[in-house]
Amino acid sequence: MEIYNEYWEQALEILKSQLSELIFDTWIKGLVPVSMTNDAFILETEFTFIKEVVEDKYIETIERAISFVNGRRPINVKIVLSSDDISEITEDYREEIKPYKNNVLRMENGLMPRYTFENFIVGKNNQMAHAAAVAVSQNPGSSYNPLFLYGGVGLGKTHLMHAIGNEVYKNNPKVKLLYVSCETFTNELISAIRNKNNNGPEKFRQKYRELDVLLIDDIQFISDKIGTQEEFFFTFNDLWEKGKQIVITSDRHPSNIQNLTDRLVSRLASGMTIDISSPDLETRVAILQEKAENQGINIDIEVLNYIAESVKSNVREMEGVLTTVIAYSKLTSNPNEITLDLAMTALKDKIGSSKPEITIEYIQNTVAGYYNFTLEDLCSKKKTKDLALARQIAMYLCRKLLNETLVSIGNSFGGKDHSTVMHAVETVGKKIDESIEFGTTISDIEKIITGK
C-alpha cells in the first residue's frame, strides 16, 4: 500500500469521529488520495462542486487530521479534479516524503510492525486466541495448523495475525511469509487468469505455494466466489501437506460462512478454531491506557473509563474515539491536561449521553416493536410465519451486533437450541444476499438499534 493511502486511512478515522455522518459521507468519504510529498497531500475528486465546498469549509479540518497522523508536522492539503495534471500542481513540492518515524507502515510481506504480542492487551475475551497465536509463532507449522480466529470487527484478530507474522519474521528473517487480505488474494487470482498467456496462473501458484507461512485475513469474502474457493482449497492443501503454517481470520465460524464448499469448510475448521468475543470493561480500559502510553500521554482514569463505558463492542472504534480526544486536546489546550470535561466536549457529537446500552433484550424489544410483536412473542414457541421471521432477525442482529455465543442467544429466546440460532443467522444472511429490499429493512432496524 502506498504511504499516502496509509496516511489517509488513519486521517479518515479522525475525521469520521469529528464530523457528522452526513458531512463525512457527502464531502469527505469520496475523496481519493493520489500523491504525497514532504509538504503536500493531494486528494482527488471527480466533481467541481465537491472540490469547492471542501476547500471552502473543510480543508483546515483535513489538514489538522493529516498533520496529526504526520507526527503533528504541518502539511498542505490540495484538492484536485480527476482531469487535472497532478505533476503541475505538485511542482512546488518536489522534496521526497520523509514519513514520521513513529508512523509505522507495511513491510513488503504485508506485515505491519506495530502489531506485536507486546502491545496486545490480553483479557478473558481473547486469552485462548492469544495463547494459540504465541504457540504458532514459536513453532509454525506444528502447533494449531491451521489457526482460525473469528469474531466481530475491531476485536484484535488482525493484530494477532500480524503479531504472529512479526514474531516468526524476527526469529527467522529468511522465512517466506505473506500477509494478505482475502480480497487481495481474489484480485491477484483474477489478474493471473487474465494474464494466462504470460504464465499468470503458474506465477500466482508459485507465489503462494512456496510460502512457509500464509496469513490470510477476512476469509468470509471468499463466499460465492467458486473459482477463488477452488484455488484457495488447492493452495491450502499444498501448504498444509508440506507442513507450512496457515493462519486465517473471519467475522464468523467456517460453518457460518455462506456458500462455501463443504470440503473447504472442513479444511478451515480442521485445526484450532477460536472465537474472540468483546472485551470486558477492565480490558477495554487497559487497551486505552496502553495506546495513550505509547503516545507519551497521561490521561485520567475517569476519562478512560468514560470512553470504555461508551464504546463496548469494537476496540477499533474505541481507539478511534481516544484518538479524537487526544487530537482535540492538542488543538485546543494542553495535551497533558485531558480532563473528563474536555473529553465529553470532544465527543459530544459522537457519544450521546442518552443513548441506551445495546443488549440482547434491547435488540429483542426493538425488533418486536418494529413488527408489532411483544418480547414475550419473540421468546415464545409460537411459529407463525411473520413471528418466526422477526425472531430470526432478532437472533441475527444479536449475533452481529453483540457477537454473543449461539448458546447465550438461544437461552435469551426462551431456551432455543444453538442450532436454531445458527439456522436463523444463516437464513437471514441468505435473505439479505438475495433481496435488496430485505437487506434495506435489516439495515433500517440496525440503525434504529445503534442510533447511527
GROMACS .gro file of C-alpha atoms in nm:
model
  452
    1MET     CA    1   0.000   0.000   0.000
    2GLU     CA    2   0.127   0.349  -0.087
    3ILE     CA    3   0.229   0.577   0.200
    4TYR     CA    4  -0.043   0.830   0.125
    5ASN     CA    5  -0.310   0.558   0.141
    6GLU     CA    6  -0.188   0.458   0.487
    7TYR     CA    7  -0.195   0.821   0.600
    8TRP     CA    8  -0.542   0.877   0.457
    9GLU     CA    9  -0.688   0.568   0.625
   10GLN     CA   10  -0.570   0.696   0.962
   11ALA     CA   11  -0.685   1.052   0.891
   12LEU     CA   12  -1.031   0.924   0.793
   13GLU     CA   13  -1.071   0.766   1.138
   14ILE     CA   14  -1.009   1.107   1.295
   15LEU     CA   15  -1.235   1.293   1.052
   16LYS     CA   16  -1.514   1.040   1.089
   17SER     CA   17  -1.520   1.099   1.463
   18GLN     CA   18  -1.509   1.480   1.433
   19LEU     CA   19  -1.768   1.538   1.161
   20SER     CA   20  -2.134   1.444   1.140
   21GLU     CA   21  -2.216   1.131   0.944
   22LEU     CA   22  -2.392   1.335   0.675
   23ILE     CA   23  -2.097   1.572   0.624
   24PHE     CA   24  -1.843   1.291   0.630
   25ASP     CA   25  -2.032   1.076   0.378
   26THR     CA   26  -2.119   1.367   0.149
   27TRP     CA   27  -1.793   1.563   0.131
   28ILE     CA   28  -1.504   1.359   0.277
   29LYS     CA   29  -1.560   0.989   0.222
   30GLY     CA   30  -1.537   1.008  -0.158
   31LEU     CA   31  -1.204   1.192  -0.170
   32VAL     CA   32  -0.921   0.978  -0.306
   33PRO     CA   33  -0.552   1.023  -0.208
   34VAL     CA   34  -0.330   1.032  -0.517
   35SER     CA   35   0.005   1.178  -0.410
   36MET     CA   36   0.210   1.295  -0.116
   37THR     CA   37   0.538   1.478  -0.074
   38ASN     CA   38   0.709   1.611   0.235
   39ASP     CA   39   0.495   1.927   0.221
   40ALA     CA   40   0.177   1.843   0.032
   41PHE     CA   41  -0.101   1.586   0.046
   42ILE     CA   42  -0.307   1.560  -0.273
   43LEU     CA   43  -0.671   1.447  -0.270
   44GLU     CA   44  -0.874   1.392  -0.585
   45THR     CA   45  -1.244   1.422  -0.672
   46GLU     CA   46  -1.440   1.399  -0.996
   47PHE     CA   47  -1.673   1.683  -0.909
   48THR     CA   48  -1.603   2.056  -0.915
   49PHE     CA   49  -1.871   2.135  -0.657
   50ILE     CA   50  -1.718   1.891  -0.406
   51LYS     CA   51  -1.376   2.047  -0.460
   52GLU     CA   52  -1.517   2.396  -0.399
   53VAL     CA   53  -1.712   2.303  -0.086
   54VAL     CA   54  -1.422   2.109   0.070
   55GLU     CA   55  -1.177   2.391   0.000
   56ASP     CA   56  -1.419   2.646   0.144
   57LYS     CA   57  -1.535   2.462   0.458
   58TYR     CA   58  -1.329   2.156   0.545
   59ILE     CA   59  -0.972   2.198   0.419
   60GLU     CA   60  -0.835   2.311   0.756
   61THR     CA   61  -1.004   2.021   0.935
   62ILE     CA   62  -0.848   1.777   0.690
   63GLU     CA   63  -0.507   1.941   0.727
   64ARG     CA   64  -0.522   1.907   1.105
   65ALA     CA   65  -0.605   1.538   1.075
   66ILE     CA   66  -0.327   1.470   0.824
   67SER     CA   67  -0.081   1.672   1.032
   68PHE     CA   68  -0.171   1.468   1.341
   69VAL     CA   69  -0.103   1.143   1.153
   70ASN     CA   70   0.219   1.301   1.023
   71GLY     CA   71   0.358   1.342   1.374
   72ARG     CA   72   0.196   1.686   1.414
   73ARG     CA   73   0.412   1.825   1.134
   74PRO     CA   74   0.220   2.082   0.923
   75ILE     CA   75   0.127   1.971   0.573
   76ASN     CA   76  -0.066   2.142   0.291
   77VAL     CA   77  -0.372   1.958   0.158
   78LYS     CA   78  -0.460   2.018  -0.205
   79ILE     CA   79  -0.790   1.916  -0.366
   80VAL     CA   80  -0.764   1.839  -0.737
   81LEU     CA   81  -1.002   1.725  -1.008
   82SER     CA   82  -0.955   1.395  -1.186
   83SER     CA   83  -0.888   1.589  -1.504
   84ASP     CA   84  -0.607   1.798  -1.352
   85ASP     CA   85  -0.238   1.741  -1.421
   86ILE     CA   86  -0.101   1.648  -1.077
   87SER     CA   87   0.261   1.694  -1.184
   88GLU     CA   88   0.198   2.065  -1.238
   89ILE     CA   89   0.015   2.105  -0.909
   90THR     CA   90   0.295   1.943  -0.710
   91GLU     CA   91   0.570   2.134  -0.888
   92ASP     CA   92   0.647   2.334  -0.574
   93TYR     CA   93   0.655   2.021  -0.358
   94ARG     CA   94   0.930   1.808  -0.506
   95GLU     CA   95   1.102   1.701  -0.188
   96GLU     CA   96   1.069   1.329  -0.128
   97ILE     CA   97   0.841   1.239   0.162
   98LYS     CA   98   1.001   1.158   0.493
   99PRO     CA   99   0.736   0.967   0.689
  100TYR     CA  100   0.702   1.038   1.057
  101LYS     CA  101   0.931   0.789   1.229
  102ASN     CA  102   0.659   0.652   1.457
  103ASN     CA  103   0.402   0.619   1.181
  104VAL     CA  104   0.476   0.253   1.103
  105LEU     CA  105   0.379   0.132   0.758
  106ARG     CA  106   0.367  -0.208   0.592
  107MET     CA  107   0.666  -0.420   0.503
  108GLU     CA  108   0.696  -0.594   0.167
  109ASN     CA  109   0.549  -0.915   0.311
  110GLY     CA  110   0.237  -0.722   0.412
  111LEU     CA  111   0.314  -0.715   0.784
  112MET     CA  112   0.259  -0.404   0.995
  113PRO     CA  113   0.541  -0.399   1.256
  114ARG     CA  114   0.339  -0.201   1.508
  115TYR     CA  115   0.121  -0.505   1.580
  116THR     CA  116   0.314  -0.722   1.826
  117PHE     CA  117   0.240  -0.953   2.117
  118GLU     CA  118   0.399  -0.697   2.348
  119ASN     CA  119   0.134  -0.434   2.277
  120PHE     CA  120  -0.161  -0.675   2.258
  121ILE     CA  121  -0.378  -0.649   2.568
  122VAL     CA  122  -0.488  -0.992   2.691
  123GLY     CA  123  -0.827  -1.030   2.859
  124LYS     CA  124  -1.080  -1.303   2.925
  125ASN     CA  125  -1.225  -1.250   2.579
  126ASN     CA  126  -0.905  -1.332   2.393
  127GLN     CA  127  -0.687  -1.540   2.629
  128MET     CA  128  -0.715  -1.859   2.429
  129ALA     CA  129  -0.661  -1.684   2.095
  130HIS     CA  130  -0.350  -1.510   2.230
  131ALA     CA  131  -0.206  -1.832   2.373
  132ALA     CA  132  -0.264  -2.017   2.045
  133ALA     CA  133  -0.112  -1.732   1.843
  134VAL     CA  134   0.202  -1.731   2.059
  135ALA     CA  135   0.234  -2.108   2.024
  136VAL     CA  136   0.203  -2.082   1.645
  137SER     CA  137   0.465  -1.806   1.627
  138GLN     CA  138   0.713  -2.015   1.826
  139ASN     CA  139   0.664  -2.331   1.626
  140PRO     CA  140   0.497  -2.254   1.291
  141GLY     CA  141   0.358  -2.550   1.105
  142SER     CA  142   0.342  -2.772   1.412
  143SER     CA  143   0.107  -2.611   1.663
  144TYR     CA  144  -0.254  -2.549   1.563
  145ASN     CA  145  -0.242  -2.568   1.186
  146PRO     CA  146  -0.450  -2.408   1.053
  147LEU     CA  147  -0.526  -2.148   1.319
  148PHE     CA  148  -0.867  -1.994   1.250
  149LEU     CA  149  -0.958  -1.681   1.450
  150TYR     CA  150  -1.307  -1.538   1.421
  151GLY     CA  151  -1.515  -1.264   1.582
  152GLY     CA  152  -1.665  -0.921   1.525
  153VAL     CA  153  -1.497  -0.616   1.375
  154GLY     CA  154  -1.221  -0.448   1.576
  155LEU     CA  155  -1.165  -0.720   1.836
  156GLY     CA  156  -0.797  -0.791   1.765
  157LYS     CA  157  -0.797  -1.068   1.504
  158THR     CA  158  -0.579  -0.876   1.261
  159HIS     CA  159  -0.349  -0.759   1.544
  160LEU     CA  160  -0.285  -1.120   1.648
  161MET     CA  161  -0.228  -1.228   1.289
  162HIS     CA  162   0.035  -0.957   1.235
  163ALA     CA  163   0.189  -1.036   1.575
  164ILE     CA  164   0.234  -1.398   1.468
  165GLY     CA  165   0.399  -1.287   1.145
  166ASN     CA  166   0.625  -1.033   1.314
  167GLU     CA  167   0.742  -1.286   1.574
  168VAL     CA  168   0.811  -1.552   1.310
  169TYR     CA  169   0.996  -1.298   1.096
  170LYS     CA  170   1.200  -1.174   1.392
  171ASN     CA  171   1.311  -1.529   1.470
  172ASN     CA  172   1.381  -1.614   1.108
  173PRO     CA  173   1.424  -1.317   0.868
  174LYS     CA  174   1.468  -1.559   0.577
  175VAL     CA  175   1.121  -1.709   0.621
  176LYS     CA  176   0.890  -1.693   0.320
  177LEU     CA  177   0.590  -1.527   0.480
  178LEU     CA  178   0.298  -1.329   0.341
  179TYR     CA  179   0.008  -1.143   0.498
  180VAL     CA  180  -0.274  -1.082   0.251
  181SER     CA  181  -0.643  -0.997   0.264
  182CYS     CA  182  -0.889  -1.234   0.101
  183GLU     CA  183  -0.986  -0.951  -0.134
  184THR     CA  184  -0.625  -0.911  -0.248
  185PHE     CA  185  -0.592  -1.287  -0.296
  186THR     CA  186  -0.903  -1.283  -0.515
  187ASN     CA  187  -0.790  -0.980  -0.718
  188GLU     CA  188  -0.447  -1.135  -0.777
  189LEU     CA  189  -0.610  -1.456  -0.895
  190ILE     CA  190  -0.833  -1.265  -1.139
  191SER     CA  191  -0.530  -1.077  -1.271
  192ALA     CA  192  -0.339  -1.402  -1.309
  193ILE     CA  193  -0.619  -1.560  -1.510
  194ARG     CA  194  -0.633  -1.256  -1.739
  195ASN     CA  195  -0.260  -1.291  -1.799
  196LYS     CA  196  -0.269  -1.663  -1.868
  197ASN     CA  197  -0.069  -1.613  -2.187
  198ASN     CA  198   0.218  -1.484  -1.973
  199ASN     CA  199   0.202  -1.778  -1.731
  200GLY     CA  200  -0.006  -1.570  -1.489
  201PRO     CA  201  -0.176  -1.866  -1.316
  202GLU     CA  202   0.153  -2.051  -1.277
  203LYS     CA  203   0.325  -1.744  -1.129
  204PHE     CA  204   0.031  -1.697  -0.892
  205ARG     CA  205   0.051  -2.056  -0.768
  206GLN     CA  206   0.427  -2.035  -0.735
  207LYS     CA  207   0.399  -1.721  -0.524
  208TYR     CA  208   0.156  -1.873  -0.275
  209ARG     CA  209   0.261  -2.237  -0.270
  210GLU     CA  210   0.626  -2.166  -0.195
  211LEU     CA  211   0.540  -1.983   0.128
  212ASP     CA  212   0.638  -2.105   0.474
  213VAL     CA  213   0.364  -1.903   0.643
  214LEU     CA  214   0.041  -1.775   0.488
  215LEU     CA  215  -0.167  -1.523   0.685
  216ILE     CA  216  -0.499  -1.454   0.513
  217ASP     CA  217  -0.745  -1.201   0.654
  218ASP     CA  218  -1.127  -1.186   0.622
  219ILE     CA  219  -1.178  -1.522   0.452
  220GLN     CA  220  -1.557  -1.467   0.460
  221PHE     CA  221  -1.519  -1.259   0.143
  222ILE     CA  222  -1.449  -1.579  -0.047
  223SER     CA  223  -1.819  -1.661  -0.017
  224ASP     CA  224  -1.990  -1.710  -0.357
  225LYS     CA  225  -1.654  -1.692  -0.540
  226ILE     CA  226  -1.636  -2.054  -0.657
  227GLY     CA  227  -1.320  -2.010  -0.865
  228THR     CA  228  -1.137  -1.841  -0.581
  229GLN     CA  229  -1.256  -2.108  -0.337
  230GLU     CA  230  -1.118  -2.380  -0.561
  231GLU     CA  231  -0.779  -2.211  -0.599
  232PHE     CA  232  -0.757  -2.141  -0.226
  233PHE     CA  233  -0.853  -2.502  -0.148
  234PHE     CA  234  -0.564  -2.637  -0.353
  235THR     CA  235  -0.325  -2.372  -0.216
  236PHE     CA  236  -0.434  -2.465   0.136
  237ASN     CA  237  -0.383  -2.837   0.071
  238ASP     CA  238  -0.042  -2.785  -0.085
  239LEU     CA  239   0.087  -2.577   0.206
  240TRP     CA  240  -0.069  -2.797   0.473
  241GLU     CA  241   0.075  -3.118   0.325
  242LYS     CA  242   0.421  -2.957   0.330
  243GLY     CA  243   0.379  -2.866   0.697
  244LYS     CA  244   0.359  -2.493   0.629
  245GLN     CA  245   0.168  -2.269   0.870
  246ILE     CA  246  -0.169  -2.121   0.774
  247VAL     CA  247  -0.346  -1.856   0.982
  248ILE     CA  248  -0.693  -1.736   0.883
  249THR     CA  249  -0.935  -1.478   1.022
  250SER     CA  250  -1.304  -1.426   0.963
  251ASP     CA  251  -1.600  -1.249   1.117
  252ARG     CA  252  -1.775  -1.584   1.169
  253HIS     CA  253  -1.715  -1.956   1.221
  254PRO     CA  254  -1.634  -2.151   0.900
  255SER     CA  255  -1.968  -2.334   0.919
  256ASN     CA  256  -2.148  -1.997   0.921
  257ILE     CA  257  -1.981  -1.861   0.607
  258GLN     CA  258  -2.246  -1.893   0.340
  259ASN     CA  259  -2.195  -2.065   0.007
  260LEU     CA  260  -1.863  -2.229   0.091
  261THR     CA  261  -1.799  -2.576  -0.049
  262ASP     CA  262  -1.822  -2.849   0.213
  263ARG     CA  263  -1.464  -2.956   0.156
  264LEU     CA  264  -1.335  -2.602   0.215
  265VAL     CA  265  -1.541  -2.565   0.532
  266SER     CA  266  -1.389  -2.892   0.650
  267ARG     CA  267  -1.037  -2.767   0.579
  268LEU     CA  268  -1.090  -2.430   0.751
  269ALA     CA  269  -1.223  -2.597   1.064
  270SER     CA  270  -0.968  -2.880   1.069
  271GLY     CA  271  -0.722  -2.712   1.305
  272MET     CA  272  -0.774  -2.480   1.602
  273THR     CA  273  -1.084  -2.261   1.567
  274ILE     CA  274  -1.117  -1.984   1.828
  275ASP     CA  275  -1.387  -1.723   1.887
  276ILE     CA  276  -1.275  -1.377   2.005
  277SER     CA  277  -1.558  -1.201   2.186
  278SER     CA  278  -1.599  -0.841   2.301
  279PRO     CA  279  -1.361  -0.733   2.584
  280ASP     CA  280  -1.487  -0.655   2.934
  281LEU     CA  281  -1.456  -0.307   3.088
  282GLU     CA  282  -1.121  -0.374   3.257
  283THR     CA  283  -0.966  -0.498   2.933
  284ARG     CA  284  -1.102  -0.202   2.737
  285VAL     CA  285  -0.952   0.042   2.989
  286ALA     CA  286  -0.618  -0.143   2.972
  287ILE     CA  287  -0.621  -0.116   2.591
  288LEU     CA  288  -0.680   0.258   2.611
  289GLN     CA  289  -0.406   0.303   2.872
  290GLU     CA  290  -0.157   0.118   2.656
  291LYS     CA  291  -0.245   0.324   2.350
  292ALA     CA  292  -0.213   0.652   2.542
  293GLU     CA  293   0.119   0.550   2.697
  294ASN     CA  294   0.257   0.463   2.354
  295GLN     CA  295   0.196   0.825   2.258
  296GLY     CA  296   0.356   0.953   2.579
  297ILE     CA  297   0.026   1.094   2.704
  298ASN     CA  298  -0.113   1.079   3.058
  299ILE     CA  299  -0.491   1.057   3.078
  300ASP     CA  300  -0.702   1.046   3.393
  301ILE     CA  301  -0.858   0.708   3.462
  302GLU     CA  302  -1.205   0.868   3.470
  303VAL     CA  303  -1.158   0.976   3.107
  304LEU     CA  304  -1.055   0.624   3.005
  305ASN     CA  305  -1.349   0.478   3.193
  306TYR     CA  306  -1.584   0.721   3.019
  307ILE     CA  307  -1.458   0.613   2.676
  308ALA     CA  308  -1.452   0.241   2.766
  309GLU     CA  309  -1.806   0.251   2.903
  310SER     CA  310  -1.932   0.438   2.595
  311VAL     CA  311  -1.781   0.209   2.329
  312LYS     CA  312  -1.820  -0.155   2.426
  313SER     CA  313  -1.820  -0.385   2.126
  314ASN     CA  314  -1.549  -0.254   1.893
  315VAL     CA  315  -1.190  -0.194   2.005
  316ARG     CA  316  -1.101  -0.018   1.680
  317GLU     CA  317  -1.387   0.229   1.726
  318MET     CA  318  -1.287   0.280   2.088
  319GLU     CA  319  -0.928   0.357   1.988
  320GLY     CA  320  -1.062   0.600   1.727
  321VAL     CA  321  -1.257   0.779   1.999
  322LEU     CA  322  -0.940   0.808   2.209
  323THR     CA  323  -0.754   0.947   1.907
  324THR     CA  324  -1.027   1.208   1.869
  325VAL     CA  325  -0.988   1.318   2.232
  326ILE     CA  326  -0.610   1.338   2.204
  327ALA     CA  327  -0.627   1.529   1.876
  328TYR     CA  328  -0.886   1.768   2.021
  329SER     CA  329  -0.667   1.835   2.327
  330LYS     CA  330  -0.363   1.908   2.109
  331LEU     CA  331  -0.559   2.157   1.903
  332THR     CA  332  -0.741   2.332   2.185
  333SER     CA  333  -0.543   2.304   2.506
  334ASN     CA  334  -0.251   2.143   2.687
  335PRO     CA  335  -0.236   1.776   2.579
  336ASN     CA  336  -0.111   1.685   2.926
  337GLU     CA  337  -0.436   1.809   3.081
  338ILE     CA  338  -0.701   1.586   2.927
  339THR     CA  339  -0.995   1.618   3.163
  340LEU     CA  340  -1.333   1.448   3.159
  341ASP     CA  341  -1.499   1.776   3.060
  342LEU     CA  342  -1.263   1.810   2.765
  343ALA     CA  343  -1.331   1.451   2.656
  344MET     CA  344  -1.706   1.498   2.679
  345THR     CA  345  -1.682   1.818   2.473
  346ALA     CA  346  -1.466   1.648   2.210
  347LEU     CA  347  -1.710   1.359   2.184
  348LYS     CA  348  -2.041   1.540   2.224
  349ASP     CA  349  -2.146   1.457   1.867
  350LYS     CA  350  -2.012   1.103   1.879
  351ILE     CA  351  -2.128   0.973   2.216
  352GLY     CA  352  -2.482   1.060   2.317
  353SER     CA  353  -2.540   1.059   2.690
  354SER     CA  354  -2.896   0.934   2.645
  355LYS     CA  355  -2.807   0.656   2.403
  356PRO     CA  356  -2.925   0.324   2.554
  357GLU     CA  357  -2.694   0.029   2.606
  358ILE     CA  358  -2.732  -0.227   2.330
  359THR     CA  359  -2.820  -0.560   2.491
  360ILE     CA  360  -2.999  -0.874   2.376
  361GLU     CA  361  -3.318  -0.751   2.542
  362TYR     CA  362  -3.287  -0.409   2.376
  363ILE     CA  363  -3.248  -0.571   2.035
  364GLN     CA  364  -3.543  -0.803   2.105
  365ASN     CA  365  -3.768  -0.514   2.205
  366THR     CA  366  -3.665  -0.306   1.904
  367VAL     CA  367  -3.730  -0.585   1.655
  368ALA     CA  368  -4.054  -0.684   1.828
  369GLY     CA  369  -4.178  -0.324   1.818
  370TYR     CA  370  -4.080  -0.289   1.451
  371TYR     CA  371  -4.301  -0.587   1.361
  372ASN     CA  372  -4.577  -0.514   1.617
  373PHE     CA  373  -4.497  -0.809   1.841
  374THR     CA  374  -4.404  -0.825   2.209
  375LEU     CA  375  -4.091  -0.955   2.377
  376GLU     CA  376  -4.298  -1.246   2.506
  377ASP     CA  377  -4.396  -1.330   2.148
  378LEU     CA  378  -4.031  -1.350   2.038
  379CYS     CA  379  -3.942  -1.579   2.328
  380SER     CA  380  -4.249  -1.800   2.290
  381LYS     CA  381  -4.291  -2.124   2.097
  382LYS     CA  382  -4.537  -1.969   1.851
  383LYS     CA  383  -4.435  -2.033   1.491
  384THR     CA  384  -4.647  -1.813   1.268
  385LYS     CA  385  -4.459  -1.707   0.954
  386ASP     CA  386  -4.424  -1.337   1.044
  387LEU     CA  387  -4.329  -1.407   1.405
  388ALA     CA  388  -4.072  -1.669   1.305
  389LEU     CA  389  -3.906  -1.421   1.068
  390ALA     CA  390  -3.898  -1.144   1.333
  391ARG     CA  391  -3.745  -1.391   1.580
  392GLN     CA  392  -3.478  -1.492   1.327
  393ILE     CA  393  -3.396  -1.127   1.253
  394ALA     CA  394  -3.356  -1.054   1.625
  395MET     CA  395  -3.126  -1.355   1.665
  396TYR     CA  396  -2.923  -1.247   1.361
  397LEU     CA  397  -2.879  -0.893   1.497
  398CYS     CA  398  -2.782  -1.021   1.843
  399ARG     CA  399  -2.509  -1.227   1.679
  400LYS     CA  400  -2.393  -0.948   1.452
  401LEU     CA  401  -2.403  -0.650   1.688
  402LEU     CA  402  -2.309  -0.817   2.015
  403ASN     CA  403  -2.106  -1.118   1.895
  404GLU     CA  404  -2.283  -1.325   2.162
  405THR     CA  405  -2.247  -1.704   2.157
  406LEU     CA  406  -2.518  -1.910   1.992
  407VAL     CA  407  -2.598  -2.073   2.325
  408SER     CA  408  -2.635  -1.737   2.504
  409ILE     CA  409  -2.866  -1.604   2.232
  410GLY     CA  410  -3.073  -1.921   2.236
  411ASN     CA  411  -3.117  -1.903   2.613
  412SER     CA  412  -3.240  -1.544   2.581
  413PHE     CA  413  -3.510  -1.653   2.334
  414GLY     CA  414  -3.690  -1.891   2.566
  415GLY     CA  415  -3.426  -2.163   2.574
  416LYS     CA  416  -3.391  -2.218   2.199
  417ASP     CA  417  -3.123  -2.466   2.089
  418HIS     CA  418  -2.796  -2.326   1.949
  419SER     CA  419  -2.868  -2.497   1.616
  420THR     CA  420  -3.191  -2.297   1.594
  421VAL     CA  421  -2.995  -1.975   1.636
  422MET     CA  422  -2.738  -2.083   1.378
  423HIS     CA  423  -3.018  -2.160   1.131
  424ALA     CA  424  -3.171  -1.817   1.198
  425VAL     CA  425  -2.840  -1.638   1.136
  426GLU     CA  426  -2.782  -1.829   0.812
  427THR     CA  427  -3.140  -1.777   0.692
  428VAL     CA  428  -3.137  -1.401   0.747
  429GLY     CA  429  -2.792  -1.369   0.592
  430LYS     CA  430  -2.911  -1.556   0.283
  431LYS     CA  431  -3.222  -1.338   0.254
  432ILE     CA  432  -3.004  -1.026   0.272
  433ASP     CA  433  -2.791  -1.158  -0.015
  434GLU     CA  434  -3.096  -1.247  -0.224
  435SER     CA  435  -3.312  -0.937  -0.169
  436ILE     CA  436  -3.204  -0.572  -0.175
  437GLU     CA  437  -3.537  -0.474  -0.017
  438PHE     CA  438  -3.492  -0.718   0.271
  439GLY     CA  439  -3.134  -0.602   0.320
  440THR     CA  440  -3.257  -0.242   0.341
  441THR     CA  441  -3.510  -0.343   0.607
  442ILE     CA  442  -3.241  -0.510   0.818
  443SER     CA  443  -3.020  -0.204   0.775
  444ASP     CA  444  -3.304   0.024   0.891
  445ILE     CA  445  -3.364  -0.187   1.203
  446GLU     CA  446  -2.991  -0.190   1.276
  447LYS     CA  447  -2.978   0.189   1.253
  448ILE     CA  448  -3.266   0.217   1.499
  449ILE     CA  449  -3.078  -0.009   1.742
  450THR     CA  450  -2.738   0.157   1.710
  451GLY     CA  451  -2.864   0.513   1.665
  452LYS     CA  452  -2.631   0.559   1.368
   0.00000   0.00000   0.00000
